[in-house]
Tab-separated table of C-alpha atoms in Angstrom:
chain	number	residue	atom	x	y	z
F	21	MET	CA	41.837	-47.696	-29.027
F	22	ALA	CA	38.160	-46.946	-29.297
F	23	THR	CA	35.812	-48.521	-31.836
F	24	VAL	CA	32.449	-46.908	-32.554
F	25	ALA	CA	29.084	-48.299	-33.745
F	26	PHE	CA	26.121	-46.489	-35.313
F	27	VAL	CA	22.320	-46.791	-35.568
F	28	ALA	CA	20.150	-45.680	-38.569
F	29	VAL	CA	16.418	-44.819	-38.667
F	30	ALA	CA	14.041	-45.707	-41.560
F	31	SER	CA	12.936	-42.987	-44.002
F	32	LEU	CA	9.486	-41.407	-44.331
F	33	SER	CA	7.425	-39.874	-47.187
F	34	LEU	CA	5.722	-36.457	-47.202
F	35	PRO	CA	1.954	-36.232	-47.855
F	36	ALA	CA	0.888	-34.831	-51.230
F	37	LEU	CA	-0.507	-31.300	-51.455
F	38	PRO	CA	-3.434	-30.275	-53.687
F	39	ALA	CA	-3.044	-27.470	-56.246
F	40	SER	CA	-5.035	-24.271	-55.745
F	41	ALA	CA	-8.296	-23.993	-57.647
F	42	ALA	CA	-9.200	-20.910	-59.680
F	43	PRO	CA	-12.296	-18.877	-58.587
F	44	SER	CA	-15.442	-19.414	-60.684
F	45	ASP	CA	-19.248	-18.925	-60.675
F	46	PHE	CA	-19.306	-15.142	-60.450
F	47	MET	CA	-20.954	-12.353	-62.418
F	48	TYR	CA	-19.818	-8.734	-62.469
F	49	VAL	CA	-22.727	-6.297	-62.913
F	50	ALA	CA	-22.237	-2.598	-63.672
F	51	ASP	CA	-24.503	-0.051	-61.937
F	52	SER	CA	-24.465	3.013	-64.175
F	53	ASP	CA	-26.233	5.254	-61.645
F	54	ASN	CA	-23.764	4.727	-58.803
F	55	GLY	CA	-20.496	4.145	-60.662
F	56	VAL	CA	-19.879	0.744	-59.123
F	57	VAL	CA	-19.654	-2.912	-60.094
F	58	ARG	CA	-21.358	-5.487	-57.916
F	59	VAL	CA	-20.370	-9.148	-57.751
F	60	VAL	CA	-22.983	-11.909	-57.854
F	61	ASP	CA	-22.283	-15.485	-56.797
F	62	THR	CA	-24.177	-17.342	-59.532
F	63	SER	CA	-24.134	-20.604	-57.593
F	64	THR	CA	-26.306	-19.056	-54.874
F	65	ASP	CA	-27.695	-16.034	-56.747
F	66	THR	CA	-26.600	-13.614	-54.061
F	67	VAL	CA	-24.678	-10.352	-54.185
F	68	VAL	CA	-21.373	-10.787	-52.362
F	69	GLY	CA	-18.584	-8.538	-51.144
F	70	THR	CA	-18.307	-4.785	-51.285
F	71	PRO	CA	-19.297	-2.825	-54.420
F	72	ILE	CA	-16.241	-1.935	-56.488
F	73	THR	CA	-16.019	1.745	-57.381
F	74	VAL	CA	-15.191	2.305	-61.060
F	75	GLY	CA	-15.599	5.268	-63.413
F	76	SER	CA	-18.598	7.406	-64.277
F	77	THR	CA	-21.593	5.640	-65.859
F	78	PRO	CA	-20.195	2.135	-66.297
F	79	SER	CA	-21.870	0.660	-69.376
F	80	GLY	CA	-20.029	-2.504	-70.377
F	81	VAL	CA	-18.131	-5.340	-68.665
F	82	ALA	CA	-15.850	-8.047	-70.084
F	83	MET	CA	-13.540	-10.574	-68.409
F	84	LEU	CA	-10.234	-12.160	-69.323
F	85	PRO	CA	-10.473	-15.856	-70.220
F	86	ASP	CA	-8.657	-16.812	-67.007
F	87	GLY	CA	-10.980	-14.668	-64.897
F	88	THR	CA	-8.181	-12.658	-63.289
F	89	LYS	CA	-9.338	-9.265	-64.580
F	90	ALA	CA	-12.617	-7.590	-65.433
F	91	TYR	CA	-12.595	-4.600	-67.800
F	92	VAL	CA	-15.348	-1.999	-67.324
F	93	ALA	CA	-16.221	0.587	-69.985
F	94	ASN	CA	-17.217	3.900	-68.378
F	95	ALA	CA	-19.307	6.081	-70.693
F	96	GLY	CA	-19.169	9.187	-68.524
F	97	GLY	CA	-16.335	11.533	-67.668
F	98	GLY	CA	-14.785	11.606	-71.125
F	99	GLY	CA	-14.617	7.820	-71.474
F	100	SER	CA	-12.408	5.366	-69.612
F	101	VAL	CA	-11.909	1.700	-68.793
F	102	SER	CA	-11.501	0.495	-65.205
F	103	VAL	CA	-9.433	-2.667	-64.755
F	104	ILE	CA	-10.593	-4.787	-61.820
F	105	ASP	CA	-8.255	-7.263	-60.160
F	106	THR	CA	-10.859	-9.953	-59.434
F	107	ALA	CA	-8.784	-11.640	-56.717
F	108	ALA	CA	-8.396	-8.409	-54.763
F	109	GLY	CA	-11.766	-6.948	-55.723
F	110	THR	CA	-10.200	-3.565	-56.448
F	111	VAL	CA	-9.435	-1.405	-59.480
F	112	SER	CA	-5.796	-1.909	-60.436
F	113	SER	CA	-5.671	0.754	-63.169
F	114	THR	CA	-7.767	3.160	-65.223
F	115	ILE	CA	-7.277	3.584	-68.972
F	116	ASP	CA	-8.433	6.706	-70.808
F	117	VAL	CA	-10.288	6.021	-74.063
F	118	GLY	CA	-12.735	7.986	-76.211
F	119	ALA	CA	-16.004	9.632	-75.216
F	120	GLY	CA	-18.949	7.413	-74.422
F	121	ALA	CA	-17.132	4.130	-73.836
F	122	THR	CA	-19.980	1.628	-74.009
F	123	GLY	CA	-19.378	-1.820	-75.459
F	124	ILE	CA	-16.385	-3.945	-74.518
F	125	ALA	CA	-15.079	-7.382	-75.507
F	126	VAL	CA	-11.920	-9.453	-74.898
F	127	THR	CA	-10.211	-11.665	-77.470
F	128	PRO	CA	-10.253	-15.404	-76.683
F	129	ASP	CA	-6.504	-15.400	-76.029
F	130	GLY	CA	-6.895	-12.511	-73.599
F	131	SER	CA	-4.349	-10.316	-75.380
F	132	LYS	CA	-6.646	-7.470	-76.484
F	133	VAL	CA	-9.720	-5.578	-75.345
F	134	TYR	CA	-11.939	-3.730	-77.843
F	135	VAL	CA	-13.931	-0.738	-76.570
F	136	THR	CA	-16.616	1.097	-78.558
F	137	GLU	CA	-16.878	4.868	-78.150
F	138	SER	CA	-20.486	5.882	-78.761
F	139	GLY	CA	-19.668	9.562	-78.536
F	140	GLY	CA	-17.747	9.417	-81.828
F	141	THR	CA	-16.745	6.996	-84.568
F	142	SER	CA	-13.975	4.911	-83.088
F	143	VAL	CA	-12.989	1.752	-81.245
F	144	SER	CA	-10.020	1.725	-78.875
F	145	VAL	CA	-7.838	-1.391	-78.660
F	146	ILE	CA	-6.193	-2.132	-75.305
F	147	ALA	CA	-3.160	-4.386	-74.967
F	148	THR	CA	-3.816	-6.364	-71.788
F	149	ALA	CA	-0.115	-7.037	-71.190
F	150	THR	CA	0.391	-3.356	-70.396
F	151	ASP	CA	-3.213	-2.157	-70.013
F	152	THR	CA	-2.586	0.676	-72.442
F	153	VAL	CA	-4.305	1.706	-75.678
F	154	SER	CA	-2.353	0.251	-78.597
F	155	THR	CA	-4.408	1.721	-81.433
F	156	THR	CA	-7.712	3.354	-82.370
F	157	ILE	CA	-9.878	2.136	-85.265
F	158	THR	CA	-12.322	4.353	-87.163
F	159	VAL	CA	-15.728	2.721	-87.604
F	160	GLY	CA	-19.286	4.006	-88.147
F	161	THR	CA	-21.193	6.607	-86.190
F	162	ALA	CA	-22.054	6.026	-82.530
F	163	PRO	CA	-20.689	2.480	-82.124
F	164	LEU	CA	-22.362	0.594	-79.272
F	165	GLY	CA	-21.869	-3.157	-79.233
F	166	VAL	CA	-18.819	-5.324	-79.941
F	167	ALA	CA	-18.240	-9.075	-80.091
F	168	ILE	CA	-15.210	-11.198	-80.996
F	169	SER	CA	-15.328	-14.389	-83.057
F	170	PRO	CA	-14.341	-17.591	-81.182
F	171	ASP	CA	-11.137	-17.898	-83.237
F	172	GLY	CA	-10.197	-14.342	-82.260
F	173	ASP	CA	-9.708	-13.249	-85.875
F	174	THR	CA	-12.667	-10.877	-86.186
F	175	ALA	CA	-14.413	-8.182	-84.171
F	176	TYR	CA	-17.983	-7.116	-84.993
F	177	VAL	CA	-18.959	-3.552	-84.052
F	178	THR	CA	-22.527	-2.236	-84.246
F	179	ASN	CA	-22.807	1.373	-85.400
F	180	SER	CA	-26.137	2.729	-84.129
F	181	GLY	CA	-25.888	5.990	-86.062
F	182	THR	CA	-25.232	4.454	-89.483
F	183	ASP	CA	-27.242	1.207	-89.133
F	184	ASN	CA	-24.375	-1.081	-90.020
F	185	VAL	CA	-21.734	-3.374	-88.566
F	186	SER	CA	-18.003	-2.810	-88.990
F	187	VAL	CA	-16.091	-6.066	-89.452
F	188	ILE	CA	-12.573	-5.673	-88.017
F	189	SER	CA	-9.581	-7.903	-88.686
F	190	THR	CA	-7.919	-8.260	-85.282
F	191	ALA	CA	-4.597	-9.165	-86.916
F	192	THR	CA	-4.281	-5.717	-88.493
F	193	ASP	CA	-6.895	-3.820	-86.461
F	194	THR	CA	-8.462	-2.445	-89.622
F	195	VAL	CA	-12.025	-2.581	-90.947
F	196	SER	CA	-12.252	-5.256	-93.653
F	197	THR	CA	-15.903	-4.713	-94.614
F	198	THR	CA	-19.179	-3.172	-93.493
F	199	VAL	CA	-22.534	-4.992	-93.301
F	200	THR	CA	-25.850	-3.124	-93.412
F	201	VAL	CA	-28.313	-4.234	-90.733
F	202	GLY	CA	-31.558	-2.938	-89.168
F	203	ASP	CA	-32.409	0.398	-87.623
F	204	GLY	CA	-30.445	1.255	-84.479
F	205	PRO	CA	-28.123	-1.736	-84.047
F	206	ASP	CA	-27.042	-2.230	-80.439
F	207	GLY	CA	-25.936	-5.562	-78.917
F	208	VAL	CA	-24.151	-8.284	-80.897
F	209	ALA	CA	-23.050	-11.864	-80.208
F	210	VAL	CA	-21.279	-14.578	-82.217
F	211	THR	CA	-22.195	-18.273	-82.037
F	212	PRO	CA	-19.640	-20.602	-80.400
F	213	ASN	CA	-18.891	-22.223	-83.774
F	214	GLY	CA	-18.248	-18.798	-85.289
F	215	ALA	CA	-20.765	-19.312	-88.113
F	216	LYS	CA	-23.228	-16.555	-87.266
F	217	ALA	CA	-23.356	-13.119	-85.670
F	218	TYR	CA	-26.662	-11.967	-84.158
F	219	VAL	CA	-27.244	-8.202	-84.185
F	220	VAL	CA	-30.003	-6.590	-82.114
F	221	ASN	CA	-31.717	-3.644	-83.853
F	222	ASN	CA	-33.113	-1.433	-81.087
F	223	ILE	CA	-35.311	0.874	-83.123
F	224	ALA	CA	-36.530	-1.750	-85.589
F	225	GLY	CA	-37.339	-4.300	-82.883
F	226	THR	CA	-35.574	-7.041	-84.813
F	227	VAL	CA	-32.480	-9.213	-84.902
F	228	THR	CA	-30.293	-9.460	-87.999
F	229	VAL	CA	-28.281	-12.641	-88.604
F	230	ILE	CA	-24.915	-12.306	-90.370
F	231	ASN	CA	-23.243	-15.233	-92.117
F	232	THR	CA	-19.670	-14.733	-90.906
F	233	ALA	CA	-18.142	-16.785	-93.735
F	234	THR	CA	-19.383	-14.271	-96.313
F	235	ASN	CA	-20.181	-11.323	-94.019
F	236	THR	CA	-23.624	-11.026	-95.568
F	237	VAL	CA	-27.084	-10.983	-94.018
F	238	THR	CA	-28.780	-14.368	-94.084
F	239	GLY	CA	-32.595	-14.565	-94.218
F	240	GLY	CA	-35.007	-11.888	-93.101
F	241	PRO	CA	-34.802	-10.055	-89.796
F	242	ILE	CA	-36.225	-11.864	-86.763
F	243	THR	CA	-38.952	-9.903	-85.033
F	244	VAL	CA	-38.522	-9.771	-81.263
F	245	GLY	CA	-39.882	-7.513	-78.500
F	246	ALA	CA	-39.915	-3.746	-78.179
F	247	ALA	CA	-36.605	-1.845	-78.025
F	248	PRO	CA	-34.228	-4.832	-77.870
F	249	THR	CA	-30.800	-3.873	-76.558
F	250	ASP	CA	-28.657	-6.968	-76.021
F	251	VAL	CA	-28.227	-10.612	-76.991
F	252	ALA	CA	-26.431	-13.597	-75.448
F	253	ILE	CA	-25.903	-17.054	-76.944
F	254	LEU	CA	-25.679	-20.226	-74.876
F	255	PRO	CA	-22.259	-21.947	-74.789
F	256	ASN	CA	-23.681	-24.880	-76.789
F	257	GLY	CA	-24.956	-22.472	-79.448
F	258	SER	CA	-28.537	-23.747	-79.378
F	259	LYS	CA	-30.318	-20.573	-78.283
F	260	ALA	CA	-29.940	-16.799	-78.393
F	261	TYR	CA	-31.562	-14.706	-75.647
F	262	VAL	CA	-32.595	-11.121	-76.488
F	263	ALA	CA	-33.338	-8.514	-73.810
F	264	ASN	CA	-36.281	-6.311	-74.841
F	265	SER	CA	-36.094	-3.155	-72.738
F	266	GLY	CA	-39.309	-1.669	-74.157
F	267	ASP	CA	-41.732	-4.381	-73.029
F	268	ASP	CA	-39.860	-6.109	-70.200
F	269	SER	CA	-39.433	-9.410	-71.981
F	270	VAL	CA	-36.802	-11.815	-73.254
F	271	SER	CA	-37.084	-13.385	-76.702
F	272	VAL	CA	-35.561	-16.876	-77.038
F	273	ILE	CA	-34.331	-17.618	-80.569
F	274	ASP	CA	-33.742	-21.143	-81.859
F	275	THR	CA	-30.421	-20.691	-83.677
F	276	THR	CA	-31.066	-23.680	-85.942
F	277	THR	CA	-34.235	-22.209	-87.469
F	278	ASP	CA	-33.580	-18.561	-86.562
F	279	THR	CA	-37.088	-18.165	-85.230
F	280	VAL	CA	-38.387	-17.063	-81.832
F	281	ASP	CA	-39.087	-20.215	-79.856
F	282	THR	CA	-40.638	-18.491	-76.868
F	283	THR	CA	-40.972	-15.095	-75.213
F	284	ILE	CA	-40.441	-14.816	-71.463
F	285	THR	CA	-42.526	-12.103	-69.830
F	286	THR	CA	-43.209	-13.424	-66.324
F	287	ASN	CA	-40.747	-12.373	-63.611
F	288	ILE	CA	-38.658	-10.199	-65.931
F	289	GLY	CA	-37.771	-6.886	-64.276
F	290	ASP	CA	-38.300	-3.353	-65.512
F	291	ALA	CA	-36.339	-2.359	-68.632
F	292	PRO	CA	-33.938	-5.285	-69.170
F	293	VAL	CA	-31.000	-3.761	-71.058
F	294	ALA	CA	-28.403	-6.517	-70.880
F	295	VAL	CA	-28.391	-10.299	-70.907
F	296	MET	CA	-25.624	-12.694	-69.758
F	297	ALA	CA	-25.296	-16.491	-69.898
F	298	THR	CA	-23.298	-18.511	-67.368
F	299	ALA	CA	-20.335	-20.540	-68.572
F	300	ASN	CA	-22.208	-23.813	-68.036
F	301	GLY	CA	-25.253	-22.508	-69.934
F	302	GLU	CA	-27.674	-23.378	-67.145
F	303	LYS	CA	-28.728	-19.799	-66.415
F	304	VAL	CA	-29.246	-16.512	-68.221
F	305	TYR	CA	-29.398	-13.221	-66.314
F	306	THR	CA	-30.955	-9.920	-67.353
F	307	ALA	CA	-29.795	-6.570	-66.003
F	308	ASN	CA	-32.969	-4.559	-65.355
F	309	SER	CA	-32.087	-0.876	-65.368
F	310	GLY	CA	-35.587	0.294	-64.437
F	311	ASP	CA	-35.880	-1.346	-61.031
F	312	GLY	CA	-32.284	-2.163	-60.045
F	313	THR	CA	-32.662	-5.933	-60.276
F	314	ALA	CA	-31.440	-8.944	-62.210
F	315	SER	CA	-33.794	-11.682	-63.407
F	316	VAL	CA	-32.636	-15.303	-63.373
F	317	ILE	CA	-33.744	-17.540	-66.245
F	318	ASP	CA	-33.519	-21.326	-66.119
F	319	THR	CA	-32.468	-22.227	-69.665
F	320	ALA	CA	-33.782	-25.788	-69.381
F	321	THR	CA	-37.364	-24.518	-69.015
F	322	ASP	CA	-36.948	-20.926	-70.243
F	323	THR	CA	-38.725	-19.599	-67.176
F	324	ALA	CA	-37.591	-16.795	-64.882
F	325	SER	CA	-37.339	-17.242	-61.142
F	326	PRO	CA	-39.995	-15.427	-59.070
F	327	THR	CA	-37.161	-14.110	-56.920
F	328	GLN	CA	-35.158	-11.362	-58.549
F	329	LEU	CA	-31.714	-10.275	-57.412
F	330	ALA	CA	-31.559	-6.850	-55.793
F	331	ILE	CA	-28.609	-5.211	-57.560
F	332	GLY	CA	-29.393	-1.564	-56.835
F	333	GLY	CA	-29.126	1.580	-58.928
F	334	ALA	CA	-29.442	1.036	-62.660
F	335	PRO	CA	-27.800	-2.214	-63.791
F	336	SER	CA	-26.545	-1.589	-67.306
F	337	SER	CA	-24.431	-4.601	-68.257
F	338	GLY	CA	-22.586	-7.569	-66.876
F	339	ALA	CA	-20.147	-10.393	-67.521
F	340	THR	CA	-20.084	-13.906	-66.107
F	341	SER	CA	-16.963	-15.828	-65.157
F	342	PRO	CA	-15.399	-17.757	-68.040
F	343	SER	CA	-15.570	-21.516	-68.153
F	344	GLN	CA	-12.969	-22.858	-65.752
F	345	GLY	CA	-12.228	-26.522	-65.255
F	346	ASP	CA	-10.680	-27.175	-61.849
F	347	THR	CA	-8.046	-29.934	-61.875
F	348	VAL	CA	-6.660	-31.104	-58.557
F	349	VAL	CA	-2.957	-31.734	-59.135
F	350	THR	CA	-1.038	-34.073	-56.857
F	351	PHE	CA	2.678	-34.714	-56.619
F	352	GLN	CA	4.836	-36.711	-54.242
F	353	VAL	CA	7.973	-35.400	-52.604
F	354	THR	CA	10.091	-38.386	-51.609
F	355	PRO	CA	12.988	-38.291	-49.155
F	356	THR	CA	16.498	-38.692	-50.497
F	357	ASP	CA	17.200	-41.171	-47.725
F	358	GLY	CA	16.636	-41.513	-43.992
F	359	LEU	CA	18.286	-40.291	-40.832
F	360	THR	CA	21.825	-41.669	-40.504
F	361	ILE	CA	24.973	-41.201	-38.469
F	362	THR	CA	28.538	-41.956	-39.564
F	363	VAL	CA	31.547	-42.257	-37.218
F	364	PRO	CA	35.257	-43.155	-37.470
F	365	ASP	CA	36.039	-46.863	-37.305
F	366	THR	CA	38.856	-46.361	-34.801
F	367	ALA	CA	40.464	-43.651	-32.742
F	368	THR	CA	43.629	-43.541	-30.634
F	369	LEU	CA	44.040	-41.406	-27.529
F	370	SER	CA	47.270	-40.089	-26.039
F	371	GLU	CA	49.409	-42.266	-23.742
F	372	ALA	CA	48.950	-41.798	-20.005
F	373	ALA	CA	50.646	-43.022	-16.846
F	374	PRO	CA	48.611	-44.465	-13.944
F	375	GLY	CA	46.865	-41.542	-12.246
F	376	GLY	CA	47.027	-39.466	-15.451
F	377	THR	CA	44.524	-38.725	-18.283
F	378	ALA	CA	44.432	-40.195	-21.789
F	379	THR	CA	42.951	-37.676	-24.187
F	380	GLY	CA	42.269	-37.123	-27.866
F	381	GLN	CA	39.624	-36.508	-30.530
F	382	LEU	CA	37.543	-39.307	-31.984
F	383	GLY	CA	37.366	-37.816	-35.485
F	384	ASP	CA	34.387	-36.535	-37.466
F	385	VAL	CA	30.922	-37.679	-36.420
F	386	THR	CA	28.210	-36.704	-38.942
F	387	VAL	CA	24.423	-36.818	-38.718
F	388	THR	CA	22.679	-36.616	-42.107
F	389	ASP	CA	18.913	-36.084	-42.182
F	390	GLU	CA	17.458	-36.671	-45.674
F	391	ARG	CA	13.873	-37.408	-44.651
F	392	SER	CA	12.569	-34.080	-46.045
F	393	LEU	CA	10.323	-33.561	-43.046
F	394	ALA	CA	8.325	-30.492	-42.093
F	395	ASP	CA	9.559	-31.029	-38.525
F	396	ALA	CA	13.212	-31.990	-38.894
F	397	SER	CA	13.894	-32.751	-35.240
F	398	TRP	CA	16.348	-35.391	-34.060
F	399	GLU	CA	18.625	-36.232	-31.115
F	400	SER	CA	21.993	-37.964	-31.158
F	401	THR	CA	23.174	-39.758	-27.992
F	402	VAL	CA	26.525	-41.212	-26.999
F	403	TYR	CA	27.550	-43.779	-24.365
F	404	LEU	CA	30.342	-46.171	-23.425
F	405	SER	CA	28.922	-49.460	-24.641
F	406	GLU	CA	32.029	-51.500	-23.719
F	407	ASP	CA	34.320	-50.523	-20.832
F	408	PHE	CA	37.998	-49.909	-21.516
F	409	THR	CA	39.900	-53.125	-20.691
F	410	THR	CA	43.366	-54.635	-21.030
F	411	THR	CA	44.725	-58.076	-20.250
F	412	GLY	CA	45.126	-58.499	-16.501
F	413	GLY	CA	43.843	-55.030	-15.659
F	414	SER	CA	40.603	-53.771	-14.062
F	415	PRO	CA	37.982	-52.233	-16.438
F	416	ILE	CA	37.721	-48.463	-16.714
F	417	SER	CA	33.998	-47.581	-16.792
F	418	GLY	CA	31.980	-44.622	-18.018
F	419	ASP	CA	32.279	-42.555	-14.850
F	420	ALA	CA	35.983	-42.068	-15.689
F	421	VAL	CA	35.302	-41.045	-19.306
F	422	THR	CA	34.450	-37.443	-20.223
F	423	TYR	CA	32.854	-36.681	-23.630
F	424	THR	CA	33.007	-33.105	-25.022
F	425	PRO	CA	31.070	-32.589	-28.331
F	426	GLY	CA	32.665	-29.267	-29.266
F	427	ALA	CA	31.561	-26.793	-31.925
F	428	PRO	CA	30.312	-27.936	-35.361
F	429	VAL	CA	32.987	-28.674	-37.916
F	430	ALA	CA	30.448	-28.319	-40.755
F	431	GLN	CA	26.682	-27.760	-40.871
F	432	THR	CA	23.830	-27.358	-43.339
F	433	ASN	CA	20.339	-26.029	-42.615
F	434	GLY	CA	20.722	-25.557	-38.864
F	435	PRO	CA	20.397	-24.614	-36.115
F	436	PHE	CA	21.994	-27.459	-34.149
F	437	THR	CA	22.699	-27.725	-30.439
F	438	ALA	CA	25.798	-29.353	-28.965
F	439	GLY	CA	25.329	-31.390	-25.791
F	440	THR	CA	27.177	-30.449	-22.617
F	441	ALA	CA	30.453	-32.119	-21.690
F	442	GLY	CA	30.159	-34.883	-19.116
F	443	ASP	CA	30.884	-38.468	-18.202
F	444	LEU	CA	29.513	-41.539	-19.944
F	445	THR	CA	28.113	-43.329	-16.910
F	446	ASN	CA	24.763	-43.117	-18.749
F	447	PRO	CA	23.889	-42.163	-22.347
F	448	ARG	CA	24.033	-38.404	-22.881
F	449	ILE	CA	23.081	-36.015	-25.696
F	450	ALA	CA	25.910	-35.411	-28.145
F	451	TYR	CA	24.063	-33.168	-30.645
F	452	SER	CA	20.444	-32.317	-31.474
F	453	LYS	CA	18.187	-30.397	-33.812
F	454	THR	CA	14.979	-29.114	-32.262
F	455	SER	CA	13.563	-26.796	-34.939
F	456	GLY	CA	13.457	-26.206	-38.677
F	457	SER	CA	12.395	-28.320	-41.641
F	458	GLY	CA	13.847	-30.106	-44.637
F	459	ASN	CA	17.115	-31.931	-45.137
F	460	ASN	CA	20.028	-31.031	-42.868
F	461	SER	CA	23.469	-32.184	-41.780
F	462	VAL	CA	26.023	-31.470	-39.043
F	463	THR	CA	29.550	-32.728	-38.329
F	464	TRP	CA	31.435	-32.486	-35.043
F	465	ASN	CA	34.774	-33.850	-33.749
F	466	PRO	CA	34.307	-34.796	-30.066
F	467	THR	CA	37.054	-34.934	-27.495
F	468	LEU	CA	37.406	-37.926	-25.160
F	469	ASP	CA	39.242	-37.745	-21.776
F	470	VAL	CA	39.829	-40.966	-19.817
F	471	GLU	CA	41.028	-40.726	-16.197
F	472	VAL	CA	43.457	-43.631	-15.650
F	473	PRO	CA	43.284	-45.083	-12.106
F	474	VAL	CA	46.484	-45.106	-10.010
F	475	ALA	CA	46.155	-48.891	-9.734
F	476	ALA	CA	45.939	-49.378	-13.513
F	477	VAL	CA	48.276	-51.953	-15.024
F	478	ALA	CA	50.287	-51.235	-18.133
F	479	GLY	CA	48.812	-52.303	-21.446
F	480	THR	CA	46.657	-51.227	-24.356
F	481	TYR	CA	43.122	-50.426	-23.274
F	482	THR	CA	40.297	-50.844	-25.746
F	483	GLY	CA	36.670	-49.762	-25.343
F	484	THR	CA	33.670	-48.945	-27.536
F	485	ILE	CA	31.957	-45.575	-27.834
F	486	THR	CA	28.520	-45.850	-29.457
F	487	HIS	CA	26.704	-42.934	-31.123
F	488	SER	CA	23.057	-43.209	-32.174
F	489	VAL	CA	20.511	-40.837	-33.679
F	490	ALA	CA	16.703	-40.872	-33.666
């Protein structure tokens, strides 16, 4: 008979892997002259990558809350919206809308995009799930600007031809009321708390403040610079920045008192037509259509940097990346167990006469690797740890014992390699795994042949075959 021992190896743990972080700190600026959008890294204030070709005369840009898409309103060519895949930096689709697509805004939940069509009297609504127009809303004449309330319930559309603002219920996509404002309303923005909407009146040179609870004008108009076109409010709601294209200035409004706190004239480029605040509120950018630049304003000091960004062409609008909080997520993958080998307790070979061969199979030998390793390599060896002996007879050693592993009886997550047949004078490879990863298992049923010497005495011979794995 043959008795068999086994050896086990301790288990290991895999290292944790960090989660991927979402991209942030970028601004997408439309160049209406060249039909492209350029990307600015706002952490370094440099233009990066290759310009992204969009439609004719891009005039408005808005981004999904998760930053995965940028929607660009193209005023030329009959009116369209280019959808930019921000990860790839390419246009994934183009959506036809009405003539003169100008203003564009995304709902806070990212489900809808509202596009003003200055060539007529309508606003197109795009469903972002399919990037198709779901409905068209009739508003005033020559709509330009659009902004969505923070709760997503209301859209405010400035109608430059009728000097009013259409208030749209986003639940029904219908106009609920109309508010009269100043002459030539253009840009519009809503405070982060949703209490006020600031409307820039281009011809009047003023800003109208709407109480959103009552949809009525509160106080008198705020006088700003010449030909104001756009307004942006800081994320904390403390200030509103107005781009004055007629005198190359930016008016800074204190939203608590609704008065102009300061006017920035130094280092503002030619004809600023759009203004954008970063998600952290530390910077405000102007798009200067007259000289192809962007001015960078430090909101802590309300001063513009002497160095302006060279955008090129005629920057007409832009959108900064949404606020994104990066959370590094860690998890531990633990092994089920270690690396083990199981063998039969006993095995009996065939009878043999002196000078003959005793033969037979040991039974199933199984290696189970549950360490969950990236490199799941192991090697199983076999040797005759105790010679075959009987009372009164000479020992039969390993040079007379041939071990043949044979083909796998069962296997999971191979490949596995069987060792070559040979004697057990020294330990030899029974089975091995030299490539692959993760948990795995293999079973084989080896054959043992023992050459019985001519001088052997009669009796029952017992030895020990030992398998190990490491």
